[in-house]
PDB file of N, CA and C in Angstrom:
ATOM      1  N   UNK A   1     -26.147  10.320 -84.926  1.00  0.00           N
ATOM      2  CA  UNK A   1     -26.925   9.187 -85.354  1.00  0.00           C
ATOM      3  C   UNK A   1     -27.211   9.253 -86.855  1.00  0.00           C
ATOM      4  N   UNK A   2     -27.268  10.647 -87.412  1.00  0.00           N
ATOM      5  CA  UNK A   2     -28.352  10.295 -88.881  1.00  0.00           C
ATOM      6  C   UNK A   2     -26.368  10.327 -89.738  1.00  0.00           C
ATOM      7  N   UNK A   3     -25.252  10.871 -89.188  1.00  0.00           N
ATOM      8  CA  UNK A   3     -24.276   9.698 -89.405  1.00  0.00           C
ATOM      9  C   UNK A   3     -23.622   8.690 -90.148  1.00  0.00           C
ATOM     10  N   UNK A   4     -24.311   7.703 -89.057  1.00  0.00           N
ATOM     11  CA  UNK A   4     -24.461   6.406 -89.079  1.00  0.00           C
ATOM     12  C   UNK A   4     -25.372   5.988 -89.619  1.00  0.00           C
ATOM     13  N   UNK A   5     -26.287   6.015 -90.161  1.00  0.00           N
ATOM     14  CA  UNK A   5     -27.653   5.855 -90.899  1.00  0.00           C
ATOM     15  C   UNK A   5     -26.731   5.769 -92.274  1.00  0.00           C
ATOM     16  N   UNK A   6     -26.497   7.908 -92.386  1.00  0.00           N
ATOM     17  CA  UNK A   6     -26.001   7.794 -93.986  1.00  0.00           C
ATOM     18  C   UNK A   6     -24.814   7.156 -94.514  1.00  0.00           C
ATOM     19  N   UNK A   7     -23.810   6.679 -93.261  1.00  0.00           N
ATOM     20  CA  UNK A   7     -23.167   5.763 -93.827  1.00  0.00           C
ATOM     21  C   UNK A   7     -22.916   4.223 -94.151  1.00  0.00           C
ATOM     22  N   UNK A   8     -24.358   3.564 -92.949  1.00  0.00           N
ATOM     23  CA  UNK A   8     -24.672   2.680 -93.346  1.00  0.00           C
ATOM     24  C   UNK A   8     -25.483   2.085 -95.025  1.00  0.00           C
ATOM     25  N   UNK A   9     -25.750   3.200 -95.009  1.00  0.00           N
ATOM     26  CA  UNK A   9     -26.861   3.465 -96.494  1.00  0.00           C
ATOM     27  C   UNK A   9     -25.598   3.531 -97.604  1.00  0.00           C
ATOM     28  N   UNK A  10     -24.194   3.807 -97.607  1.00  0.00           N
ATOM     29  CA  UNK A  10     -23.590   4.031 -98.392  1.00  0.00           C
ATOM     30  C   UNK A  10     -22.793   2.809 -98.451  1.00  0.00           C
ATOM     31  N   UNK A  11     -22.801   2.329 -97.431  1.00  0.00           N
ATOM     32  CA  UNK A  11     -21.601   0.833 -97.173  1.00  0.00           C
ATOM     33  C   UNK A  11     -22.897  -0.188 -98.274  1.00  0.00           C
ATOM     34  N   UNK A  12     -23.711  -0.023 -97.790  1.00  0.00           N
ATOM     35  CA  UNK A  12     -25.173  -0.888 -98.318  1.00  0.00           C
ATOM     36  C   UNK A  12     -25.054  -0.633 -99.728  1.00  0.00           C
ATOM     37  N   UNK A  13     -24.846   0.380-100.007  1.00  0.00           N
ATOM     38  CA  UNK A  13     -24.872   0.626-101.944  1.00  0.00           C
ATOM     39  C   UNK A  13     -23.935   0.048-102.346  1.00  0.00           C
ATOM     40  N   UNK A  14     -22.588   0.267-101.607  1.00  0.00           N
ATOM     41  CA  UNK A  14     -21.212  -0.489-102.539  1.00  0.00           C
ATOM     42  C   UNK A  14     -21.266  -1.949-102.188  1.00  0.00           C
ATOM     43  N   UNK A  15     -21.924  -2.139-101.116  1.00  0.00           N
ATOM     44  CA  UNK A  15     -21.767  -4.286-101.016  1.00  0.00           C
ATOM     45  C   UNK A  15     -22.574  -4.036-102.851  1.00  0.00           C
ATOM     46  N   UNK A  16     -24.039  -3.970-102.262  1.00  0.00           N
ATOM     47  CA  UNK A  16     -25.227  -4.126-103.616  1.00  0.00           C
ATOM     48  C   UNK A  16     -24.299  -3.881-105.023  1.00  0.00           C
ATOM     49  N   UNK A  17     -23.345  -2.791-105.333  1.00  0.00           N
ATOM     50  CA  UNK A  17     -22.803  -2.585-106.458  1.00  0.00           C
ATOM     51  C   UNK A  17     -21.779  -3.714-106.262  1.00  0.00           C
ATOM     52  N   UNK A  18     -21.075  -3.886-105.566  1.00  0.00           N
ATOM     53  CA  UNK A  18     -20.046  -4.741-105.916  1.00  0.00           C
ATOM     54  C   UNK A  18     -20.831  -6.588-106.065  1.00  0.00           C
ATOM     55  N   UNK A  19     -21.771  -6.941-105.505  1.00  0.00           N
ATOM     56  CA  UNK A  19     -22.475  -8.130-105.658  1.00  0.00           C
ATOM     57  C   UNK A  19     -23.165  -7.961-107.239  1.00  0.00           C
ATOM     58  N   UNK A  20     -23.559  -7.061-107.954  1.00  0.00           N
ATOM     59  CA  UNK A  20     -24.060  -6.686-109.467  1.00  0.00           C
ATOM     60  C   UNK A  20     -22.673  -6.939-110.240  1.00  0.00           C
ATOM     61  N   UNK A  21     -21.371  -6.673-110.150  1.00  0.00           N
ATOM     62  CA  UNK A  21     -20.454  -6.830-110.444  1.00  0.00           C
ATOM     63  C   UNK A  21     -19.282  -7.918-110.822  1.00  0.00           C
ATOM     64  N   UNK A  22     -19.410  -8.425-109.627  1.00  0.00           N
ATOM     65  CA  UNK A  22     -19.318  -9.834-109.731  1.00  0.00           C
ATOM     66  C   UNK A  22     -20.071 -10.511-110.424  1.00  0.00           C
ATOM     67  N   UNK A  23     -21.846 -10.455-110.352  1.00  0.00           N
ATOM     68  CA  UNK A  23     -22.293 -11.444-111.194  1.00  0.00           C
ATOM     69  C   UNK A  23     -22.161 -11.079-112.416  1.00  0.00           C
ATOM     70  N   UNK A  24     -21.705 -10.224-113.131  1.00  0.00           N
ATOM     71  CA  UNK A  24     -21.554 -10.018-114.781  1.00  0.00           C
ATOM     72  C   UNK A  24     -19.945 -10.466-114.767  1.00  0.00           C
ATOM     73  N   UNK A  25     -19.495 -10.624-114.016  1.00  0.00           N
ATOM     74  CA  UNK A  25     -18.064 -11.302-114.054  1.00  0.00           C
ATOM     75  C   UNK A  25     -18.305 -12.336-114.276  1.00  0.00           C
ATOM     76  N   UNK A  26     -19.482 -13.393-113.587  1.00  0.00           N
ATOM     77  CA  UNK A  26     -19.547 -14.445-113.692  1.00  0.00           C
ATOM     78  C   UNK A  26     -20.344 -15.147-114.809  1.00  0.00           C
ATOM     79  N   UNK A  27     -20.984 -13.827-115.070  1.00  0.00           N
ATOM     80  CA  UNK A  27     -21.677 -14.387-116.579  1.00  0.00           C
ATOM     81  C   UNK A  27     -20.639 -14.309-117.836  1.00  0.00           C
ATOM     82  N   UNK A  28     -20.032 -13.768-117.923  1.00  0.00           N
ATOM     83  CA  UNK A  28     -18.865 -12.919-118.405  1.00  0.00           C
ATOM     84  C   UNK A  28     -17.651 -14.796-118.602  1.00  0.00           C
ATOM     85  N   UNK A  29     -17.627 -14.802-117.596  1.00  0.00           N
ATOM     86  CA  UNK A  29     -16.523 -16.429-117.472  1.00  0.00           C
ATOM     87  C   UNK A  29     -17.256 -17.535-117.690  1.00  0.00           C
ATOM     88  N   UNK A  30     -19.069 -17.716-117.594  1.00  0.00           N
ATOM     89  CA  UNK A  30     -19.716 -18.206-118.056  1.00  0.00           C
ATOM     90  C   UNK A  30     -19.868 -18.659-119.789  1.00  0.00           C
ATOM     91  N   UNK A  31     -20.073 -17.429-120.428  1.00  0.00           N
ATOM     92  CA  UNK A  31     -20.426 -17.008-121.886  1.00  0.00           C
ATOM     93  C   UNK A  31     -18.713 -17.411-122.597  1.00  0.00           C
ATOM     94  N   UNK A  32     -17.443 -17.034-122.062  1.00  0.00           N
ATOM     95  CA  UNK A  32     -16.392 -17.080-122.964  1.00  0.00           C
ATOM     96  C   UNK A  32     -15.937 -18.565-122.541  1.00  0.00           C
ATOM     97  N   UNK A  33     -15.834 -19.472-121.426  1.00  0.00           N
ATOM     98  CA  UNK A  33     -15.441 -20.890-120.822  1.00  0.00           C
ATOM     99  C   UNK A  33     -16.586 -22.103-121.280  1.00  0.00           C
ATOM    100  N   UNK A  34     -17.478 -21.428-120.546  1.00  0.00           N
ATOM    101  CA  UNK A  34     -18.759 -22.734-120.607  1.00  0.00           C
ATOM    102  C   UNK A  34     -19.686 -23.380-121.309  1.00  0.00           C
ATOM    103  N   UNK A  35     -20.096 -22.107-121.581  1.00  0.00           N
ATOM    104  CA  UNK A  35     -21.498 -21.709-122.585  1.00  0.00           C
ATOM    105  C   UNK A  35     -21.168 -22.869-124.303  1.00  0.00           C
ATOM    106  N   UNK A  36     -20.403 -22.486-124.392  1.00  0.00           N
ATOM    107  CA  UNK A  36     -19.988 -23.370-125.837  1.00  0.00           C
ATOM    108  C   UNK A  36     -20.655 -24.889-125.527  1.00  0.00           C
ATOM    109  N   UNK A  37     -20.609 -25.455-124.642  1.00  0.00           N
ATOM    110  CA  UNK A  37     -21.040 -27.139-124.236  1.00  0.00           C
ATOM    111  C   UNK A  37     -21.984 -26.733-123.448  1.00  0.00           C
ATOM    112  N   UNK A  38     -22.240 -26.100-122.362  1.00  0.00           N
ATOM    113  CA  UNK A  38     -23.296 -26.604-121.431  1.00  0.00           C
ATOM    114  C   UNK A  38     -24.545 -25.250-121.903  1.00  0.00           C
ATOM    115  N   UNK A  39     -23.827 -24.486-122.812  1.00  0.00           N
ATOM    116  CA  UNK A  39     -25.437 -23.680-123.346  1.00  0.00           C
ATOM    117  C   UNK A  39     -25.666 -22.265-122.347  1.00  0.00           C
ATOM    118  N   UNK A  40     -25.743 -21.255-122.666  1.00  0.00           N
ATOM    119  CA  UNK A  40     -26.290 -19.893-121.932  1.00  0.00           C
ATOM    120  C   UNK A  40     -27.155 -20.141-120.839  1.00  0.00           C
ATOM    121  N   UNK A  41     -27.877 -21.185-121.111  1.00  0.00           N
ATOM    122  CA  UNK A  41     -28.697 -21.465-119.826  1.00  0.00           C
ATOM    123  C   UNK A  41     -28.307 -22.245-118.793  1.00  0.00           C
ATOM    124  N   UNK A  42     -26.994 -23.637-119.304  1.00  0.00           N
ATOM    125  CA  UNK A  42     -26.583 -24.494-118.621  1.00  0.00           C
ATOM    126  C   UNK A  42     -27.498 -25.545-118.861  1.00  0.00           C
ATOM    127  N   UNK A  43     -28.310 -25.903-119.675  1.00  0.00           N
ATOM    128  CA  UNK A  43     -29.160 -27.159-120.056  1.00  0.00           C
ATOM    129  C   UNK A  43     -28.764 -28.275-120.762  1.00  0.00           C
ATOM    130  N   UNK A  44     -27.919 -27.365-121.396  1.00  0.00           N
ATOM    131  CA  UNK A  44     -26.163 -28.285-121.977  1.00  0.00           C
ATOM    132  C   UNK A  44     -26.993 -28.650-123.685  1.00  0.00           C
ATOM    133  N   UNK A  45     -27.636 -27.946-123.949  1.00  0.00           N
ATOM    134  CA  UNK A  45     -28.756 -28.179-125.765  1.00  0.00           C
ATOM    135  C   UNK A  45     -27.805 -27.242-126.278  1.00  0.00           C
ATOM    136  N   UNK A  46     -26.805 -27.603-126.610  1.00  0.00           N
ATOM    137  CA  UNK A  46     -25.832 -27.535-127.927  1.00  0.00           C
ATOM    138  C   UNK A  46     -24.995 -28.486-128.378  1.00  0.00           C
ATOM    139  N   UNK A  47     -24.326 -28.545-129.657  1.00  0.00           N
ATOM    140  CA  UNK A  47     -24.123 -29.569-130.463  1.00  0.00           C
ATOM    141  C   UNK A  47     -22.929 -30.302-129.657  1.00  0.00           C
ATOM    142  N   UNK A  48     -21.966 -29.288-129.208  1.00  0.00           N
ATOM    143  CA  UNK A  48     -20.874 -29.882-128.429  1.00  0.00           C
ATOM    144  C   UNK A  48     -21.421 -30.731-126.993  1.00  0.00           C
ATOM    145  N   UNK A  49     -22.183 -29.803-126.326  1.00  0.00           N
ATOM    146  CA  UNK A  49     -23.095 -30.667-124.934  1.00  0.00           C
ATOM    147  C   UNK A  49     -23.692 -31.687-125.377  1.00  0.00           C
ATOM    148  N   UNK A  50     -24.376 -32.071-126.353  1.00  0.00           N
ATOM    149  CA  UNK A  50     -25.043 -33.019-126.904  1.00  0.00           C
ATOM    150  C   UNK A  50     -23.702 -34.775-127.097  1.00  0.00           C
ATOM    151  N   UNK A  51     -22.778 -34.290-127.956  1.00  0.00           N
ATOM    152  CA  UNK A  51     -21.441 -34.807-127.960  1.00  0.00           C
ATOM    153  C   UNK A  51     -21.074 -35.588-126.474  1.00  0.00           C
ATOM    154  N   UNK A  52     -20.885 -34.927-125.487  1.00  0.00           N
ATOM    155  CA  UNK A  52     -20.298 -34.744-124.660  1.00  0.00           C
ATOM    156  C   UNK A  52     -21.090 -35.774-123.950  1.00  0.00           C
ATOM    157  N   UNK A  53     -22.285 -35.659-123.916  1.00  0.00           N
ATOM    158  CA  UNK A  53     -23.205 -35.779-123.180  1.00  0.00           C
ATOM    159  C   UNK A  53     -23.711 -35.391-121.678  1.00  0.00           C
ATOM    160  N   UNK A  54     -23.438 -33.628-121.523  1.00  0.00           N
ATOM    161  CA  UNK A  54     -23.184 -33.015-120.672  1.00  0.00           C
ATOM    162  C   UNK A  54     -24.546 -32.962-119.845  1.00  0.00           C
ATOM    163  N   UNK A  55     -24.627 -32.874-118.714  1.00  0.00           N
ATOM    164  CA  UNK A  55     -25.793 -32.783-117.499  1.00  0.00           C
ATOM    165  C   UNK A  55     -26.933 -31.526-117.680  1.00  0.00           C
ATOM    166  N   UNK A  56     -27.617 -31.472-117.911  1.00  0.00           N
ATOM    167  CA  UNK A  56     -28.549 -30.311-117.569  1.00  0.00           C
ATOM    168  C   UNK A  56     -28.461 -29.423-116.358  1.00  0.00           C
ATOM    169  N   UNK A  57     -27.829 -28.271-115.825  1.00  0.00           N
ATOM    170  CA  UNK A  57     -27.521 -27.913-114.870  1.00  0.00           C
ATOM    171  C   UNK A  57     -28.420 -27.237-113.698  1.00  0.00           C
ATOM    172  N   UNK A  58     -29.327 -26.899-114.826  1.00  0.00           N
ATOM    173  CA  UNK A  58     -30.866 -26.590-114.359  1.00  0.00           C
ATOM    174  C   UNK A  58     -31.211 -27.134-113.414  1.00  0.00           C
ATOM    175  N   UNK A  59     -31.057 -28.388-113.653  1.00  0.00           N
ATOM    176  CA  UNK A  59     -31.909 -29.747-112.858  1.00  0.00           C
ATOM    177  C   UNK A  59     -31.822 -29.370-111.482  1.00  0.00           C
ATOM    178  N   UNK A  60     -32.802 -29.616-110.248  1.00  0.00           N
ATOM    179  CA  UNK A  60     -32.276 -29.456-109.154  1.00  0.00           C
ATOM    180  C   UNK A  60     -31.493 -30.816-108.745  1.00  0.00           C
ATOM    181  N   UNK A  61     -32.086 -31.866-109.006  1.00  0.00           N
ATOM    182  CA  UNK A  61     -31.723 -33.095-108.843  1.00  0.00           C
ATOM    183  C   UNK A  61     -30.459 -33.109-109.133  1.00  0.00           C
ATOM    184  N   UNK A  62     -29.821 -32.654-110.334  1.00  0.00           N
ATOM    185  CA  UNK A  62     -28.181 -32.541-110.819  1.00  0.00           C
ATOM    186  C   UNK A  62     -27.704 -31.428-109.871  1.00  0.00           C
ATOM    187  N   UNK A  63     -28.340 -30.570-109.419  1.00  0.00           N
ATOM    188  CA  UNK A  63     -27.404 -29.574-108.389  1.00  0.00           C
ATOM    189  C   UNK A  63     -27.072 -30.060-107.230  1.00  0.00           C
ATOM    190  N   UNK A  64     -27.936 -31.122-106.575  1.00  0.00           N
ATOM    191  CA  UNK A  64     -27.376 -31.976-105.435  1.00  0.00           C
ATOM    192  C   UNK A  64     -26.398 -33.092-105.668  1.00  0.00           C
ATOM    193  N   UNK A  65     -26.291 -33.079-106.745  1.00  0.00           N
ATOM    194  CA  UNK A  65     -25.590 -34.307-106.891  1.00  0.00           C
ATOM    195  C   UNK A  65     -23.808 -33.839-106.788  1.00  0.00           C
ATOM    196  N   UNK A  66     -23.516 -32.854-106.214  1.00  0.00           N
ATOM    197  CA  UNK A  66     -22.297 -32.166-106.239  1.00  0.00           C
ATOM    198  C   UNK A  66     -22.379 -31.804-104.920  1.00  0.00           C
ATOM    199  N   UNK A  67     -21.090 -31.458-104.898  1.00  0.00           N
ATOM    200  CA  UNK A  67     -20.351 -30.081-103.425  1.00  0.00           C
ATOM    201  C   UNK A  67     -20.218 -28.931-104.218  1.00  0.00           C
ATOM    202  N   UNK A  68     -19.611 -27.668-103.644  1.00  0.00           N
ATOM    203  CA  UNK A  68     -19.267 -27.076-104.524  1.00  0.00           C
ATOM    204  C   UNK A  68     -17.937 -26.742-104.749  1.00  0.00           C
ATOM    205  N   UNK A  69     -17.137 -27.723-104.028  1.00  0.00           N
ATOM    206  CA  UNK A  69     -15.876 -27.972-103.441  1.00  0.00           C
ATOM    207  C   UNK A  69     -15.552 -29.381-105.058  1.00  0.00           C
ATOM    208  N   UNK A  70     -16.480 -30.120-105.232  1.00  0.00           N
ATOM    209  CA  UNK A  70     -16.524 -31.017-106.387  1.00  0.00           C
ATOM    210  C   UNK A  70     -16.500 -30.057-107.318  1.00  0.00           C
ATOM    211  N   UNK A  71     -17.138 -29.270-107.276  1.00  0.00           N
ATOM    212  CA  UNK A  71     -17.623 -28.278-108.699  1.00  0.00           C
ATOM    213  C   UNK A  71     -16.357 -27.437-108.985  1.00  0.00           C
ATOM    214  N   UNK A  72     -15.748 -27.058-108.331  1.00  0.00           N
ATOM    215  CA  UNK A  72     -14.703 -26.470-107.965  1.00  0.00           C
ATOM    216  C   UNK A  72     -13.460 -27.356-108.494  1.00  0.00           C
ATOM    217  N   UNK A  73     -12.969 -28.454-108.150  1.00  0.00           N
ATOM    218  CA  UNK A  73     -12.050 -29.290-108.241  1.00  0.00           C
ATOM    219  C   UNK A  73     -12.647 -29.663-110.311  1.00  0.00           C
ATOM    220  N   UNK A  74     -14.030 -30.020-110.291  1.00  0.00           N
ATOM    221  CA  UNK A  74     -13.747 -30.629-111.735  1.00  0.00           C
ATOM    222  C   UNK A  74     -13.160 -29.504-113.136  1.00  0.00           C
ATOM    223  N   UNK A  75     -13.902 -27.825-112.441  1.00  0.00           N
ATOM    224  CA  UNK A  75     -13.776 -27.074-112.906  1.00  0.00           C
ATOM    225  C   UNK A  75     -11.971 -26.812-113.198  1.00  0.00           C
ATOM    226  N   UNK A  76     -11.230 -27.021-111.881  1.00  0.00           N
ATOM    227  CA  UNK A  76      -9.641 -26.858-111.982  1.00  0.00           C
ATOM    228  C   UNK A  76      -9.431 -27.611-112.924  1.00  0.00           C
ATOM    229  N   UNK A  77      -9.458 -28.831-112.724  1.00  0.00           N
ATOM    230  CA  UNK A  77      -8.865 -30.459-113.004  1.00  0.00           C
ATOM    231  C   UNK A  77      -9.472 -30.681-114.300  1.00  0.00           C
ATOM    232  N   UNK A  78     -10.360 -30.691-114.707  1.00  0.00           N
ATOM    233  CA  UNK A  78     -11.105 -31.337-115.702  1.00  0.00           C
ATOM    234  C   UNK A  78     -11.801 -32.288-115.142  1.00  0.00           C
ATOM    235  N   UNK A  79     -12.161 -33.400-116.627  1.00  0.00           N
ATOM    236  CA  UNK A  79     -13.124 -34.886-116.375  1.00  0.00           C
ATOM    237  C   UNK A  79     -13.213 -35.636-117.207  1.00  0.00           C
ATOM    238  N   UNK A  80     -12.570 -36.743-117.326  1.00  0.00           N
ATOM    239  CA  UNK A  80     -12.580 -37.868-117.988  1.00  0.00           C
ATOM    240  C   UNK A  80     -13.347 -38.953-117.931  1.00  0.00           C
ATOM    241  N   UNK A  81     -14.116 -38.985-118.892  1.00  0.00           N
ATOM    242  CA  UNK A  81     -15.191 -40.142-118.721  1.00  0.00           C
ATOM    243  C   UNK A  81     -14.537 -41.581-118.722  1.00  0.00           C
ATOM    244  N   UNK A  82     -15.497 -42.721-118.245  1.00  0.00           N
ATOM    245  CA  UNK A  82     -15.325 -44.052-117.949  1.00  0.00           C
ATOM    246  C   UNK A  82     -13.917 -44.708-118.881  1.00  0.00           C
ATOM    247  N   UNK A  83     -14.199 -44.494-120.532  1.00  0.00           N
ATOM    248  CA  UNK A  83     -13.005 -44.959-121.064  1.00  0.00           C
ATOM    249  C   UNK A  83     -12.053 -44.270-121.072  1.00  0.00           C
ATOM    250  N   UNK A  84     -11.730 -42.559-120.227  1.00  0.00           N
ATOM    251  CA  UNK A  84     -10.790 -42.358-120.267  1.00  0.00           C
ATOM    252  C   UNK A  84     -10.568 -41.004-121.299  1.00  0.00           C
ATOM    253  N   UNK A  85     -11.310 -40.767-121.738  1.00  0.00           N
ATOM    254  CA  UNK A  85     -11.436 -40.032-122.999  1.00  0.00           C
ATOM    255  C   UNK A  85     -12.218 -38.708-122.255  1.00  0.00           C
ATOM    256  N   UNK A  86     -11.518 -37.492-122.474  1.00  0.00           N
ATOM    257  CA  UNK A  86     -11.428 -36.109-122.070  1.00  0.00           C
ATOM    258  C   UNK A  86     -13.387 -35.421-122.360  1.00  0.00           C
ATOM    259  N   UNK A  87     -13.900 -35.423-121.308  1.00  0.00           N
ATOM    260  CA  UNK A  87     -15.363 -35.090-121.818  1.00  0.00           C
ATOM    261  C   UNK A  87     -15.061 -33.401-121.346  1.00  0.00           C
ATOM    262  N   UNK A  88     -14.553 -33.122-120.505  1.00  0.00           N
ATOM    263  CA  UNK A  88     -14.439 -31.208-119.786  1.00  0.00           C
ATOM    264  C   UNK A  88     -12.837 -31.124-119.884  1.00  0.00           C
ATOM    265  N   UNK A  89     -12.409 -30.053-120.319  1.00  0.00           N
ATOM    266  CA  UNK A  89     -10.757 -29.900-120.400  1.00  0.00           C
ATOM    267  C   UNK A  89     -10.623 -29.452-118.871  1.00  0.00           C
ATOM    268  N   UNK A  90      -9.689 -29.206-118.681  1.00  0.00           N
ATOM    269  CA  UNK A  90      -9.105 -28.215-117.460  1.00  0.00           C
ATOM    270  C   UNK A  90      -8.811 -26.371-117.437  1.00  0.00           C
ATOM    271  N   UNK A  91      -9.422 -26.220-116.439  1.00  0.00           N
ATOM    272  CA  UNK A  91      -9.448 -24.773-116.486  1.00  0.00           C
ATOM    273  C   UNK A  91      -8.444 -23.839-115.602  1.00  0.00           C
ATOM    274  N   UNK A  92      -7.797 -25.001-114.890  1.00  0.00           N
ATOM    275  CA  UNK A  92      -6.861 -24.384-113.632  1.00  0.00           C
ATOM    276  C   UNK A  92      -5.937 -23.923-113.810  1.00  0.00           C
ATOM    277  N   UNK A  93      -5.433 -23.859-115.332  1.00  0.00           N
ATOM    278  CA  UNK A  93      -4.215 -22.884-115.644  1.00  0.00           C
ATOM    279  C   UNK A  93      -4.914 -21.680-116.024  1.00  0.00           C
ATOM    280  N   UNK A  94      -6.174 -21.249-116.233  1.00  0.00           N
ATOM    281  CA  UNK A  94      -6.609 -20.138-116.861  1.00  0.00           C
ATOM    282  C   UNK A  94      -6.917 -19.464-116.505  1.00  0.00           C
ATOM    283  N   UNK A  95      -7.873 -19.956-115.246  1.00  0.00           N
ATOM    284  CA  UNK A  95      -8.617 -19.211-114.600  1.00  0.00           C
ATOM    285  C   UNK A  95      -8.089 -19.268-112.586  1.00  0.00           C
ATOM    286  N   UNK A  96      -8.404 -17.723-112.420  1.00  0.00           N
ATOM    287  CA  UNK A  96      -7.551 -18.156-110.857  1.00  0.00           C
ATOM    288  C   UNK A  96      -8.846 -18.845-109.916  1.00  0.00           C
ATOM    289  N   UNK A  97      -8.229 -19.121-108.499  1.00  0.00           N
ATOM    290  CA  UNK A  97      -9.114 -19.590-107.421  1.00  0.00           C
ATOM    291  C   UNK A  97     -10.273 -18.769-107.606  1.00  0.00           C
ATOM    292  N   UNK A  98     -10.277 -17.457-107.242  1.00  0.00           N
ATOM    293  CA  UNK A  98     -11.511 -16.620-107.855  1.00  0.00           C
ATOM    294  C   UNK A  98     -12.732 -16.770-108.377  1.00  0.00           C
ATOM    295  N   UNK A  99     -11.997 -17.117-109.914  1.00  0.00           N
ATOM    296  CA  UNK A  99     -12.803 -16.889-111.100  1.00  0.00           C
ATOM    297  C   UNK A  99     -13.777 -18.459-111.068  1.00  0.00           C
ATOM    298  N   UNK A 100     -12.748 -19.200-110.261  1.00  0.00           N
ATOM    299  CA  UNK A 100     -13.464 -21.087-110.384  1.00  0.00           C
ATOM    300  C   UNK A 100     -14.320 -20.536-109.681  1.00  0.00           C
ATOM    301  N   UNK A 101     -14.467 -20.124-108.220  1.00  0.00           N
ATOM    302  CA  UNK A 101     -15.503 -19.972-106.974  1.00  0.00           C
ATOM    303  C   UNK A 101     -16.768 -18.926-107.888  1.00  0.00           C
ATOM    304  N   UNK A 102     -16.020 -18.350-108.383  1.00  0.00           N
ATOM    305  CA  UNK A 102     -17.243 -17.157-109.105  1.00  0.00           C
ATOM    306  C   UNK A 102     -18.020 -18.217-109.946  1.00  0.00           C
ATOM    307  N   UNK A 103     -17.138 -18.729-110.626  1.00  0.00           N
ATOM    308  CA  UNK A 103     -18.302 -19.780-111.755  1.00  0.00           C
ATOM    309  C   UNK A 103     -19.014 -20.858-111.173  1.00  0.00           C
ATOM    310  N   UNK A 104     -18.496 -21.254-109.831  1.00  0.00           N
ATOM    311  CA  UNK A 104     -19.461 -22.511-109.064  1.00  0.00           C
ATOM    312  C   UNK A 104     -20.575 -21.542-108.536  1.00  0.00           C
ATOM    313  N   UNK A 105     -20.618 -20.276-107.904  1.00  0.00           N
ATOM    314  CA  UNK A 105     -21.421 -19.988-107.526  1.00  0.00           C
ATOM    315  C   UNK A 105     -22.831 -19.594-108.709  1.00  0.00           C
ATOM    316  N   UNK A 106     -21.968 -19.174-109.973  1.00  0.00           N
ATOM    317  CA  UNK A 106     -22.953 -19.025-111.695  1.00  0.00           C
ATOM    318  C   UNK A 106     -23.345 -20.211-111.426  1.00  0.00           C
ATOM    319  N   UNK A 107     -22.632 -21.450-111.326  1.00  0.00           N
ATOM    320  CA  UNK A 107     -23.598 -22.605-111.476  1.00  0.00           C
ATOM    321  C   UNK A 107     -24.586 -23.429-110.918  1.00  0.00           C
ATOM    322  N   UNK A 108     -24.579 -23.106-109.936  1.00  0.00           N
ATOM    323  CA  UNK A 108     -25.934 -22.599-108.586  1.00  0.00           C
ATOM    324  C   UNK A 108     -26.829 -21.714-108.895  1.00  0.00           C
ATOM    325  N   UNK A 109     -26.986 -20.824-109.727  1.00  0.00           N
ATOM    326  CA  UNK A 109     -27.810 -19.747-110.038  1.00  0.00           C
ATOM    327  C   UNK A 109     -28.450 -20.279-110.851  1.00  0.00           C
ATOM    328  N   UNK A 110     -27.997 -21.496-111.730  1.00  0.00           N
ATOM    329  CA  UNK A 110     -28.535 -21.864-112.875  1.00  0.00           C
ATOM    330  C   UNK A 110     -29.955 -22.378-112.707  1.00  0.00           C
ATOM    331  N   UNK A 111     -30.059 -23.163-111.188  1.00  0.00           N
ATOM    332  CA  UNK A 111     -31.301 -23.982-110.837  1.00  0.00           C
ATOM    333  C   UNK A 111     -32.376 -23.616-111.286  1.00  0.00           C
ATOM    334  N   UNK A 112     -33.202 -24.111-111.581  1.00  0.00           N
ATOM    335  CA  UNK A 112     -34.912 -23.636-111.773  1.00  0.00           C
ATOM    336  C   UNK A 112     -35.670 -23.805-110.670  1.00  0.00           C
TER     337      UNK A 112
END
C-alpha cells in the first residue's frame, strides 16, 4: 500500500510539473505572437491593438463571445475585417495544432 501512495505522490508531481510547463510555453507563444497587438495582459492598450482595434480579452463578456474551437480557427486562419482589410495575420503555418490549443487555452486565463 504505502507503494501506491508513493507512487501516486510521484505521478501527482510530474502531471503538476508538466501543467507549470506548458503554461510558460504558453506565455512564451503569448509574449513572441500576440503580445505586440493585444498587450501582455490581453487588454489589447498598445499602439498596434489600438490600430487594429483589437477586443479587450480580459473582458468576461468578450470571452463568451467565442468557442474555443472559433479561437482556434481565427488563430490558424487569421481575420479580416468588414472591408476586407487584414486586422490578425495567420498563424497556421507557424505554429502547430498544439501551440494554437496552448494559446486558446492562455486566452482563457486572461479573464478577470
Amino acid at each position: 500500500m504505502k507503494s501506491i501512495t508513493k507512487y501516486a505522490g510521484l505521478l501527482s508531481a510530474l502531471v503538476l510539473c508538466a501543467s507549470v510547463a506548458r503554461a510558460a510555453e504558453s506565455a512564451e507563444l503569448w509574449t513572441k505572437n500576440c503580445a505586440s497587438c493585444h498587450g501582455k495582459d490581453g487588454a489589447g492598450h498598445t499602439k498596434a491593438g489600438h490600430m487594429k482595434h483589437v477586443k479587450d480579452m480580459t473582458s468576461a463578456e468578450y470571452q463568451k463571445s467565442f468557442t474555443d474551437d472559433q479561437a482556434a480557427a481565427r488563430i490558424k486562419e487569421g481575420y479580416k475585417g468588414d472591408n476586407g482589410e487584414e486586422k490578425m495575420k495567420a498563424f497556421g503555418s507557424v505554429l502547430s495544432d498544439a501551440e494554437v490549443k496552448s494559446l486558446v487555452g492562455y486566452v482563457r486565463s486572461l479573464q478577470k
